[in-house]
Coordinates of C-alpha atoms in Angstrom, one line a residue:
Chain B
X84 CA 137.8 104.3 90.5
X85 CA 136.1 100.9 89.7
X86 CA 136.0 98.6 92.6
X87 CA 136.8 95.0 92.2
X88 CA 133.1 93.9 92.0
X89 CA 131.0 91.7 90.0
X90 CA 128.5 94.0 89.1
X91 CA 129.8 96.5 86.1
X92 CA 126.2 98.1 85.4
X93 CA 123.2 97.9 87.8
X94 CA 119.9 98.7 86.7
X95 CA 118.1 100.8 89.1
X96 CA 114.1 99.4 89.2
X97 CA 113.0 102.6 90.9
X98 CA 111.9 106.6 90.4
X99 CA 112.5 109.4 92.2
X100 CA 114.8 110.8 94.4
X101 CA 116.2 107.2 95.3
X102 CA 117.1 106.4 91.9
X103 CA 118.7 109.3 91.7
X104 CA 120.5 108.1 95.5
X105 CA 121.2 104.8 94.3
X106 CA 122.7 106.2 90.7
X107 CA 125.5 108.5 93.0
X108 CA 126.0 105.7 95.1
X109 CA 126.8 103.3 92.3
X110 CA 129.0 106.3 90.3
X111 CA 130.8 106.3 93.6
X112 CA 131.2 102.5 92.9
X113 CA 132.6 103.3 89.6
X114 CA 129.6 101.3 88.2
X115 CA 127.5 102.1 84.7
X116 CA 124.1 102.9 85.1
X117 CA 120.5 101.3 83.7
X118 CA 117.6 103.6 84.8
X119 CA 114.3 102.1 83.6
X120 CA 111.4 104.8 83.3
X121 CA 107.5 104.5 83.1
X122 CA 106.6 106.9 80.2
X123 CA 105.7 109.4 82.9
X124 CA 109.4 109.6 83.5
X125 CA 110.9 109.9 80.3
X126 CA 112.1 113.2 81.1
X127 CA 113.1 112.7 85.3
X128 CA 116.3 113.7 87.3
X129 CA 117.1 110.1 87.4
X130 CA 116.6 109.5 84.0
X131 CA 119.2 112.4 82.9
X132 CA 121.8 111.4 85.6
X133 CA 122.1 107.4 84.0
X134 CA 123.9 106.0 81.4
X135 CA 120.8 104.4 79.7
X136 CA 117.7 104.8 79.8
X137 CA 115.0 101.8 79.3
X138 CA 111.3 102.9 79.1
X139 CA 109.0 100.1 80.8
X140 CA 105.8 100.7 80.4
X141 CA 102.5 103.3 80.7
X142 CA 102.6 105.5 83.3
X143 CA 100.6 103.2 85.8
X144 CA 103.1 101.7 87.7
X145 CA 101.6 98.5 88.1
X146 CA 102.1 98.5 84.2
X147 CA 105.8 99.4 84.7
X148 CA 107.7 99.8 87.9
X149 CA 105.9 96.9 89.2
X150 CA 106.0 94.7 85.9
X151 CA 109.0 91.9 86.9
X152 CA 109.2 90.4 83.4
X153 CA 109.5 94.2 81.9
X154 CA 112.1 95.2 84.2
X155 CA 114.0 91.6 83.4
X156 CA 113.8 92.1 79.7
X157 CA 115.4 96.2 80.4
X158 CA 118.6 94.4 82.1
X159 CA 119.2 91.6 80.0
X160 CA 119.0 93.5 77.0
X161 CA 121.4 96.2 78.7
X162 CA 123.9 93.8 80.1
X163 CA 123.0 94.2 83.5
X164 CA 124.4 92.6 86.1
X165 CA 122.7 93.4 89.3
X166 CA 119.3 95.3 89.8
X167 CA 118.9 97.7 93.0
X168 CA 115.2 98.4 93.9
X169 CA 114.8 101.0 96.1
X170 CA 112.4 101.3 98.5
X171 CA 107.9 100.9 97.8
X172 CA 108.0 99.2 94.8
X173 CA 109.0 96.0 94.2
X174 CA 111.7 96.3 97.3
X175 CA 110.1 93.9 99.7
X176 CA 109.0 91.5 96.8
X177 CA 110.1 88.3 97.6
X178 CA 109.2 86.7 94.6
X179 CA 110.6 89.5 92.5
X180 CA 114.1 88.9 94.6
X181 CA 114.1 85.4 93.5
X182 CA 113.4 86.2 89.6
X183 CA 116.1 88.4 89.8
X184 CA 118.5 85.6 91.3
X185 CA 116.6 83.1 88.9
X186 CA 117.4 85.5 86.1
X187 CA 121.7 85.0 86.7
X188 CA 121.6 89.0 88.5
X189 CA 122.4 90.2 92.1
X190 CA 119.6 91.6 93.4
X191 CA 120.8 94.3 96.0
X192 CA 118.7 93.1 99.1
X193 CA 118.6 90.5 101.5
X194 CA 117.2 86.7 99.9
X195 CA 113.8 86.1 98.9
X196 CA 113.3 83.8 101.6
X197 CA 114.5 86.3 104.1
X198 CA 112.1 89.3 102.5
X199 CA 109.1 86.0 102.7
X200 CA 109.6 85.7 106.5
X201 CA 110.6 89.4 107.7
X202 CA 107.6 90.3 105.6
X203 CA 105.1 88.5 107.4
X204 CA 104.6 90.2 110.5
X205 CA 103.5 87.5 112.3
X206 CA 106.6 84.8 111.5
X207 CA 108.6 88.2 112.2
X208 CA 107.1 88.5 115.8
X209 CA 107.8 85.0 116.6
X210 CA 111.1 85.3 114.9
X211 CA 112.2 88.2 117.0
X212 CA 110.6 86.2 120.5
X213 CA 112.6 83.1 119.3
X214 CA 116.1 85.2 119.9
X215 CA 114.6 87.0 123.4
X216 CA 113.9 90.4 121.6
X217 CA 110.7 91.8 123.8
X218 CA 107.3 92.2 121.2
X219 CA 104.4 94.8 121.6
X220 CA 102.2 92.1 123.6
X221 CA 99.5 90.7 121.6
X222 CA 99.0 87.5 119.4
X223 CA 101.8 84.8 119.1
X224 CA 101.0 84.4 115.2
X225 CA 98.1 84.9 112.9
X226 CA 94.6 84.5 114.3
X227 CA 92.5 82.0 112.6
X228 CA 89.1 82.7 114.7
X229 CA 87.3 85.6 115.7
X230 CA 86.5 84.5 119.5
X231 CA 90.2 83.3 119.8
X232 CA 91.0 87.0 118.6
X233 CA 88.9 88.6 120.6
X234 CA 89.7 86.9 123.5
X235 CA 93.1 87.4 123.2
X236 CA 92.2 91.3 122.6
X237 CA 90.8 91.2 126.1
X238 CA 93.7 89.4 127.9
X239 CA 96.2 91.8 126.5
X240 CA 94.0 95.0 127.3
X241 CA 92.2 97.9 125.3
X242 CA 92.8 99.6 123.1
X243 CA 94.1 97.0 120.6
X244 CA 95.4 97.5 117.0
X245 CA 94.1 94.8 114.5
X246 CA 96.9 94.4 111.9
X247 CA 96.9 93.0 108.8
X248 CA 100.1 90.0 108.4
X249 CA 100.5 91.2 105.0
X250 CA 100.0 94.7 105.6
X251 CA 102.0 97.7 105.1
X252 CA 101.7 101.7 104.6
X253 CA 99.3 102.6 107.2
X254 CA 96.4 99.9 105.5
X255 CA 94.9 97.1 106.9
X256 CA 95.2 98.2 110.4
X257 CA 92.5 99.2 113.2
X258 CA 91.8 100.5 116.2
X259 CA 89.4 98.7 118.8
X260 CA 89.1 100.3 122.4
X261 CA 86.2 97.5 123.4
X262 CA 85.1 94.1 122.6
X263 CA 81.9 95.5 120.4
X264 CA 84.3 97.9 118.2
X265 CA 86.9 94.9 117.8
X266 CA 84.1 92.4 116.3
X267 CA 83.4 95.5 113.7
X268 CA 86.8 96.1 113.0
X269 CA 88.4 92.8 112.9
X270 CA 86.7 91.6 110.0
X271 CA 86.6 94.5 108.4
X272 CA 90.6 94.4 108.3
X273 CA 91.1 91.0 107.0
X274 CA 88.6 91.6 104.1
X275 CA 90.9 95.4 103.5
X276 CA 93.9 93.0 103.6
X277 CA 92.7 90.0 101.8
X278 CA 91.7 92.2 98.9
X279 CA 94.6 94.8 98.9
X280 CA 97.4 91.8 99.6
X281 CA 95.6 88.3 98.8
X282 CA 96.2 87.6 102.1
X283 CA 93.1 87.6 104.8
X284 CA 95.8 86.9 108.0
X285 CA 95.2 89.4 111.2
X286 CA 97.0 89.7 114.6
X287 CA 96.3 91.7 117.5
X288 CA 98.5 93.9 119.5
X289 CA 98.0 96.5 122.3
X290 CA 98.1 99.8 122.0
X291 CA 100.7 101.4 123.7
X292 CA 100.1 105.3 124.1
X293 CA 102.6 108.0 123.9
X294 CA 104.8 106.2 122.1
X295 CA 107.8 106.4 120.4
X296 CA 109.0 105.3 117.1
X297 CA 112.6 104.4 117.5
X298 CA 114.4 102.2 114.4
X299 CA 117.8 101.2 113.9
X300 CA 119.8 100.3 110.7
X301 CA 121.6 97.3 110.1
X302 CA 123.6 96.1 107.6
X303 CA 124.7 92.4 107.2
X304 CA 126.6 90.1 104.5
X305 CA 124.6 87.3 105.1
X306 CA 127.2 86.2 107.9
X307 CA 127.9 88.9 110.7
X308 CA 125.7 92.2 111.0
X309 CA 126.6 95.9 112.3
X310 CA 124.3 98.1 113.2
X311 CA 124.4 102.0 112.5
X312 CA 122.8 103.3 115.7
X313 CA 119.3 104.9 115.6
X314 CA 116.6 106.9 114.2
X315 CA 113.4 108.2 115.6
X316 CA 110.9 108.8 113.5
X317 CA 107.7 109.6 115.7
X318 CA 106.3 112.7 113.9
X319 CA 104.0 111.4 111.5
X320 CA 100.9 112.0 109.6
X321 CA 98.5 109.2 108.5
X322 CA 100.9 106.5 110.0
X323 CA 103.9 107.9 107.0
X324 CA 107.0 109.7 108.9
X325 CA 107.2 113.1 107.6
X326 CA 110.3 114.4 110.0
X327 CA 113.7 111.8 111.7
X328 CA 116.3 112.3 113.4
X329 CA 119.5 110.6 114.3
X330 CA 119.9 109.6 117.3
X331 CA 116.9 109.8 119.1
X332 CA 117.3 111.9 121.8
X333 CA 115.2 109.7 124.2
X334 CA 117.4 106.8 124.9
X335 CA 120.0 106.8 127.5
X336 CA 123.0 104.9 126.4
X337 CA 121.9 101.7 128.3
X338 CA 118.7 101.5 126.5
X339 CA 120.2 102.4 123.2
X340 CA 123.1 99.4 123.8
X341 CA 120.5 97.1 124.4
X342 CA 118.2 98.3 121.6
X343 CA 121.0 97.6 118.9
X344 CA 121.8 95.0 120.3
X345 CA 118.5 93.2 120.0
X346 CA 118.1 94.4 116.2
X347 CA 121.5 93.0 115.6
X348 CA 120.7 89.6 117.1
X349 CA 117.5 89.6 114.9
X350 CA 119.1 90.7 111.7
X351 CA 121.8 88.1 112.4
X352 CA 119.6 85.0 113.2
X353 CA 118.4 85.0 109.8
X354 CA 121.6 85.1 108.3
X355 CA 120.8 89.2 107.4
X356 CA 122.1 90.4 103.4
X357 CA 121.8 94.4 102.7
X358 CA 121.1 97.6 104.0
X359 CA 117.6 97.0 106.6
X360 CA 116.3 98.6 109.8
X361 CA 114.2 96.7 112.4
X362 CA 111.5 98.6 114.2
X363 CA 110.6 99.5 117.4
X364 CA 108.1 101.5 119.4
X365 CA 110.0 102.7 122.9
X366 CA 107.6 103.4 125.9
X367 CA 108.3 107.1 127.2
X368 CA 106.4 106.3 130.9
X369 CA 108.0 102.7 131.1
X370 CA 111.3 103.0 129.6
X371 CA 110.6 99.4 127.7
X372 CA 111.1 99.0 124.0
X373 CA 108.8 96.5 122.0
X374 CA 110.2 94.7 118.5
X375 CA 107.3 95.6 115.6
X376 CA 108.7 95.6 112.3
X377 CA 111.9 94.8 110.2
X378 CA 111.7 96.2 107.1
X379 CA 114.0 94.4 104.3
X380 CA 115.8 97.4 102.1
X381 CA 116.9 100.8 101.7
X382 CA 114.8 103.3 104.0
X383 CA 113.5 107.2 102.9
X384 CA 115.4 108.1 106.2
X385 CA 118.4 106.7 105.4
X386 CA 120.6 110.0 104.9
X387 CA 120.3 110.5 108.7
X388 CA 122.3 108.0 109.9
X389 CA 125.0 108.7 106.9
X390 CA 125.2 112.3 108.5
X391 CA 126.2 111.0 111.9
X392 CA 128.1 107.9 111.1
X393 CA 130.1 109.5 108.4
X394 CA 128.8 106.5 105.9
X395 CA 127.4 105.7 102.0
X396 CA 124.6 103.4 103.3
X397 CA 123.9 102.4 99.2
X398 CA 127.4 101.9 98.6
X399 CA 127.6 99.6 101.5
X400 CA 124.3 97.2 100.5
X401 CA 125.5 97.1 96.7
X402 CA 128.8 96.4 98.1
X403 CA 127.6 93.2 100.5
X404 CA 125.2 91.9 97.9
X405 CA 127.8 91.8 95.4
X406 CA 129.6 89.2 97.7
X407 CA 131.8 91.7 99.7
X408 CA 132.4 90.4 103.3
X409 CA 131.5 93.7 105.6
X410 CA 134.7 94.4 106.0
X411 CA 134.2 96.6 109.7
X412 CA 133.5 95.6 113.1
X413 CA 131.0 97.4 115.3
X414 CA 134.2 98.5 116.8
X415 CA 134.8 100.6 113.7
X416 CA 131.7 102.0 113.5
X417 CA 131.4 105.9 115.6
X418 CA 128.4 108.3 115.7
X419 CA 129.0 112.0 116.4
X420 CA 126.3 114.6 116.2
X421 CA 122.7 114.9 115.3
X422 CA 121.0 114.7 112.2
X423 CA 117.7 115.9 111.1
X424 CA 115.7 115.1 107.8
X425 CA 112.0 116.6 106.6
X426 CA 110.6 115.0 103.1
X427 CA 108.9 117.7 101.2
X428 CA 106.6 116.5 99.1
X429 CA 104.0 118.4 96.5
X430 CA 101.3 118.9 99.0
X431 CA 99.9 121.8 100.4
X432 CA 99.8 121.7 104.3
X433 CA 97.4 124.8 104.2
X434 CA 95.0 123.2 101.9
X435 CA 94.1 119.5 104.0
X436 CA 97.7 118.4 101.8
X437 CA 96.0 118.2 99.0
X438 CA 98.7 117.0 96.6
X439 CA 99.5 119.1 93.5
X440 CA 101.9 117.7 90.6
X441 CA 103.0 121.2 89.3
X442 CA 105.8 122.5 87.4
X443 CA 109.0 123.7 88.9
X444 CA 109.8 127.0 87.6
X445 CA 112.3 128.3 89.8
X446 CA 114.5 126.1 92.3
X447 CA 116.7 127.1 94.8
X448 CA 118.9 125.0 96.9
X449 CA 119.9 125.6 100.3
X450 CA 124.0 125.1 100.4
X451 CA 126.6 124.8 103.3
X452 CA 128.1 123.3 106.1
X453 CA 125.9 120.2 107.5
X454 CA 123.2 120.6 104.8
X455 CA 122.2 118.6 102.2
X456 CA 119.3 117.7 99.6
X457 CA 118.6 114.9 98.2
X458 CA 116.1 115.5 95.4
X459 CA 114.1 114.2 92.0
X460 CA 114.2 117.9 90.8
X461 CA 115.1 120.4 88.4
X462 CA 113.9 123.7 86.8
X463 CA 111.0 123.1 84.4
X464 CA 110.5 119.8 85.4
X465 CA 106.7 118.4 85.5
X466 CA 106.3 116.6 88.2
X467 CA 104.0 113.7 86.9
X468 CA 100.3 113.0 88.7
X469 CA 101.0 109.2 89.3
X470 CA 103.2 108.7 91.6
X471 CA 103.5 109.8 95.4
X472 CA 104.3 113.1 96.2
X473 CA 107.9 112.5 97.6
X474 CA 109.7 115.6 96.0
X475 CA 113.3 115.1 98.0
X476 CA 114.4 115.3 101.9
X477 CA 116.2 118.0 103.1
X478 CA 119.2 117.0 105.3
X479 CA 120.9 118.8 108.1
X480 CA 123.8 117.8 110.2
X481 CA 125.1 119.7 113.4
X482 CA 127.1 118.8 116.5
X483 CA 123.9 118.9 118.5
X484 CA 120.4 118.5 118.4
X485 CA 119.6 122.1 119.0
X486 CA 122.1 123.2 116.5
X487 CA 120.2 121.1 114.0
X488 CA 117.0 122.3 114.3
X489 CA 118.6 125.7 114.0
X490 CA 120.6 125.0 111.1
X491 CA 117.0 123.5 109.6
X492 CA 115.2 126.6 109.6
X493 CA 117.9 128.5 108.2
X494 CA 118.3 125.7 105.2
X495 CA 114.5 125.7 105.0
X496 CA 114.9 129.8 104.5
X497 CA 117.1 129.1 101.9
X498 CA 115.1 126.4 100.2
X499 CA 112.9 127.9 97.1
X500 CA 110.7 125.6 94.9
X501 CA 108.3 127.9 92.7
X502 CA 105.4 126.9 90.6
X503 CA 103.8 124.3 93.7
X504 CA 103.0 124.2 97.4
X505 CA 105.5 122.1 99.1
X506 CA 105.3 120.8 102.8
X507 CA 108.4 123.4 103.4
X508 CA 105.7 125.5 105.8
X509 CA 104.9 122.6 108.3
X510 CA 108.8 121.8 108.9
X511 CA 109.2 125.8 109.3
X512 CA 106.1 125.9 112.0
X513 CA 107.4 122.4 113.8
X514 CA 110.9 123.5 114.2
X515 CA 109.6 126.3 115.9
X516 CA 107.7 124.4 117.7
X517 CA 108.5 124.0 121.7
X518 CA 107.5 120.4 122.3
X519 CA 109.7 119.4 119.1
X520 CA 112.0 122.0 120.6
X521 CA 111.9 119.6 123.9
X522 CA 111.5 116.5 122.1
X523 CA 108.2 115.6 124.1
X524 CA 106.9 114.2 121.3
X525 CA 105.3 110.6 120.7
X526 CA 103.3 109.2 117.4
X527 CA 100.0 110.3 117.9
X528 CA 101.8 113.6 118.4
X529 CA 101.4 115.7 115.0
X530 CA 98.0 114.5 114.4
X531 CA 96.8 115.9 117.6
X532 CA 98.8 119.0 116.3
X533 CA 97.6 119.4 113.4
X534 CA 94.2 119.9 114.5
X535 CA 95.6 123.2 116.1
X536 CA 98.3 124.5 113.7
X537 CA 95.7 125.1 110.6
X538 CA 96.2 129.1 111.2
X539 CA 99.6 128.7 112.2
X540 CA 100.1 126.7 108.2
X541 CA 98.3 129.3 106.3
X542 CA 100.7 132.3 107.8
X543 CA 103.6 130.3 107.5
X544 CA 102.3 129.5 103.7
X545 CA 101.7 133.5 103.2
X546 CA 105.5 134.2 104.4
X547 CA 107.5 131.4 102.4
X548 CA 105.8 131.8 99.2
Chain S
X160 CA 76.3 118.2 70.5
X161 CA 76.9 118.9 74.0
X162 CA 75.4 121.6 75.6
X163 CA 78.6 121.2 78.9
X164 CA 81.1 119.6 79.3
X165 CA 82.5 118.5 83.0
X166 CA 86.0 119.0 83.1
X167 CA 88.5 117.8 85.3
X168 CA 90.4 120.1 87.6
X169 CA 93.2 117.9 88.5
X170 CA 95.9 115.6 86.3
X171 CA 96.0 112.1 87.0
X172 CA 94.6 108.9 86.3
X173 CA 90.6 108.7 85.6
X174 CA 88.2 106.6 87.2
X175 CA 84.5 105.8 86.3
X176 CA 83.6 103.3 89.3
X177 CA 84.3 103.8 93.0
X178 CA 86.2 100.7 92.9
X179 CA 87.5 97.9 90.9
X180 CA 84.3 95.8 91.3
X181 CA 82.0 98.4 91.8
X182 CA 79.5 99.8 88.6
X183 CA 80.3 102.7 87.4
X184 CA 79.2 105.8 89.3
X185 CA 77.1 107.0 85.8
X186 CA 76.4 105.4 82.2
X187 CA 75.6 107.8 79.2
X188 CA 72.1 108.4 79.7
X189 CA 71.9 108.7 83.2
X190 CA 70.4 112.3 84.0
X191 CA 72.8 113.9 86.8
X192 CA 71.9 116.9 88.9
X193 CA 74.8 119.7 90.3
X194 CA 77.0 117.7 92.9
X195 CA 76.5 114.3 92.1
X196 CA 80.1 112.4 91.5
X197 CA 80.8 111.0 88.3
X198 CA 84.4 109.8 88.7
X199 CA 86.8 109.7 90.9
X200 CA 91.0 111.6 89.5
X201 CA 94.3 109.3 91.3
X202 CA 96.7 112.0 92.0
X203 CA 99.5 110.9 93.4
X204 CA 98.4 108.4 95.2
X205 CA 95.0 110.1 96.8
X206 CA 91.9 110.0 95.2
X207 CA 89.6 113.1 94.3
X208 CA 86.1 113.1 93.4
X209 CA 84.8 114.6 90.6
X210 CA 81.3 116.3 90.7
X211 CA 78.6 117.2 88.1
X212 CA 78.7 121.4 88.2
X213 CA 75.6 121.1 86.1
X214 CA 72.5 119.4 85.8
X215 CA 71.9 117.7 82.5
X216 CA 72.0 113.9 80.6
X217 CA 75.1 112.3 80.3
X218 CA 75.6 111.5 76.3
X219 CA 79.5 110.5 76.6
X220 CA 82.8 110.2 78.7
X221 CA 85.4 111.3 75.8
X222 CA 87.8 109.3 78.4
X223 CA 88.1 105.2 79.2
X224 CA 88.5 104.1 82.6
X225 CA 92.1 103.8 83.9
X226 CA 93.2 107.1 81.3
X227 CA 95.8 109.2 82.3
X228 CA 94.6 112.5 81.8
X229 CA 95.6 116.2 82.5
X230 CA 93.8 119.1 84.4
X231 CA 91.5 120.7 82.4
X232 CA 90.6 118.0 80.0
X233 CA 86.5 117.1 79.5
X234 CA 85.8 114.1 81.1
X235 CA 82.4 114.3 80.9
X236 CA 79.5 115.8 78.1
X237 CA 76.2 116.5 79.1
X238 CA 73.0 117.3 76.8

């Protein structure tokens, strides 16, 4: 049943299995749907589920699901009324925010201004000081000169991380353990910066080893904010999260209090409008959690906190940008259980993940209790070359944490995509893995493990395919 | 009429220069031996180079810089 809403039809400016996320959530919303498509996805999942179809551009995406005034032109001339862009893309545009606005439409995400100053890390560091939430020590804004920088490297202590203000995705950022590495590196990640994001800014901040990557989700009306709990995400590979949970099973519920608090009191100093989750690595030996990140949409990892808070995250953030006050306290708001989700994407984790766009010729989906997939896929669909290799996330829900990663490797037993490698085999091998088992993980974690577990992938490969 | 043609084992996007505002890696006429790369293939976000598996003189890329292209296709003729 239609909501009383101002949007009637949202265009979603995304691909994927998001646009397919954000096109159930908006069904759910009673709302018509405008998918616009590079040429290369003519014939997508998200393009069958809509209600119109708008092709943008050539396959390049910076000729099409980056192009503003071709997305613009695809809602006005489908009666539009509200464009929702996922996440990558054009999701932490600011300017592209305020085109939307400038264009009459809703954009579903927080303001352009707020997107400009969460989405320079620097102004997001001194905005998260400014209302006492603790940073990773390091610079107190962008670093104009190299001896300042390197001074201040030395005050805070080796190793330090060089990080591009404009940064994002794992680029622009170094590693220095002494002063003769850091006048290398520094430069080197301005120029990487200045030429990947315009933008030459750098800031410095320490290292801090075996640790965690803790986030929580907020969402806000642009008045009062609630938070949905946790998620750690400290498995990862190349700086990308391949495997989160919710809750994170390190935080004791004093930490955790104070943790959501602090993201709430960020997200609500600057007047917070949408779905966003601020970031924050959590010291295992020192029990301290450090502010890094807010990042301004929709996240991959969403579905975990759905699964434990019993919530439609999308439905929420069209719902708020549309003008709806929240409508719950934090009161309302209850966790119960633990969530898991692993993105399987077209790589091959026997084969250095080398990517490979295949065809899907048979697909089997794992069903039941506490499972769910949320996917791009169907059978004899061609995955296209140009795009990342996201294929969908595989979901599971169980009272505990144990029961989860159970209930994973049955639902990964169950899961059968034919015609291309998938990164099924690693999630297989890590849930039977005993420090994932034990949770005495940290970031640097899988890296380290994947140095070891080459045999380990190639048998696992041999027995799932 | 060429005597090989260098094909590509991977779809994606095609690339004759190492970067943006880089030369290309080869021209027509430039003589390559087995190994050398001749263009770099974007799949899905990773980049793969593509290596001469014969030795020879470049007389054409059938393909422009920035094509989309699929595995299998001849990027490449050699005399």
């Amino acid at each position: 049943m239609a909501e009383d809403l101002p949007i009637k039809t949202i265009l979603i400016a995304n691909r994927g299995e998001i646009a397919c996320r954000v096109n159930r959530a908006a069904k759910e919303l009673g709302l018509q749907v405008v998918q616009v498509v590079s040429e290369a996805d003519i014939d997508s999942l998200a393009a069958r589920l809509a209600d119109e179809v708008k092709v943008i551009g050539p396959p390049a995406a910076a000729k099409s699901y980056l192009d503003t005034d071709a997305i613009l032109a695809a809602a006005k001339e489908s009666g539009a009324d509200a464009i929702h862009p996922g996440y990558g893309f054009l999701s932490e545009s600011a300017d592209f925010a305020d085109a939307v606005e400038a264009a009459g439409l809703i954009f579903v995400g927080p303001s352009g201004d707020t997107i400009r100053l969460m989405g320079d890390k620097a102004a997001a560091r001194e905005q998260a000081r400014k209302v006492g939430v603790p940073t990773v020590p390091g610079s107190d804004g962008v670093i104009a000169d190299m001896d300042a920088a390197l001074e201040l490297a030395e005050a805070v202590g080796f190793p330090v991380m060089i990080k591009a203000t404009a940064g994002g995705g794992g680029r622009g950022i170094r590693i220095a353990d002494d002063a003769e590495t850091f006048r290398k590196l520094a430069p080197q990640a301005a120029n990487e910066a200045k030429s990947a994001f315009g933008d030459g800014g750098i800031y410095v901040e320490k290292v801090i080893e075996r640790a965690r990557h803790i986030e929580v989700q907020v969402l806000g009306d642009g008045h009062d904010v609630v938070h949905f709990y946790d998620r750690e995400c400290s498995l990862q590979r190349r700086r990308q999260k391949v495997w989160e949970e919710a809750p994170s099973a390190a935080l004791n519920d004093d930490t955790r209090k104070r943790l959501c608090d602090a993201a709430v009191a960020l997200a609500r100093s600057v007047r917070y409008r949408g779905a966003g989750t601020v970031e924050f690595l959590f010291d295992d030996l020192t029990g301290a959690f450090h502010f890094i990140e807010m990042n301004t949409r929709i996240q991959v990892e969403h579905p975990v906190t759905e699964m434990i808070c019993d919530t439609d995250l999308v439905a929420a953030m069209i719902r708020v940008c549309a003008g709806s006050p929240l409508g719950l306290t934090q009161a309302d708001i209850a966790r119960e259980g633990h969530a898991i989700e692993v993105r399987l994407n077209a790589e091959d984790p026997a084969n250095a993940f080398m990517p490979f766009p295949g065809v899907v010729s048979r697909l089997k989906l794992p069903k039941g209790e506490g499972i769910r997939f949320d996917h791009m896929l169907y059978e004899g669909y061609a995955i296209p070359p140009f795009y990342d290799s996201l294929l969908g996330k595989l979901i599971v829900w169980a009272p505990d944490r144990a029961g989860a990663i159970a209930r994973l490797e049955g639902a990964l037993g169950n899961l059968e995509i034919d015609g291309l490698p998938t990164t099924a085999p690693l999630f297989a091998a890590l849930a039977q893995d005993r420090d994932v088992q034990s949770n005495a993980v940290h970031t640097r974690w899988l890296e380290l493990w994947l140095e070891h577990a080459a045999d380990t992938l190639t048998k696992q490969g041999e027995t799932t395919t | 009429m060429a005597k090989h043609e260098i094909k590509s084992p991977i779809p994606g996007t095609f690339y004759r220069k190492p970067s943006p505002n880089e030369p290309p890696f080869k021209e027509p006429g430039d003589k390559v031996t087995k190994g050398d790369t001749i263009a770099l293939v974007e799949v899905m976000k990773t980049f793969h180079e593509i290596k001469a598996d014969a030795e020879g003189t470049i007389t054409s890329f059938p393909v422009d810089d920035g094509e989309p292209i699929t595995a299998g296709l001849t990027i490449a003729e050699l005399d």
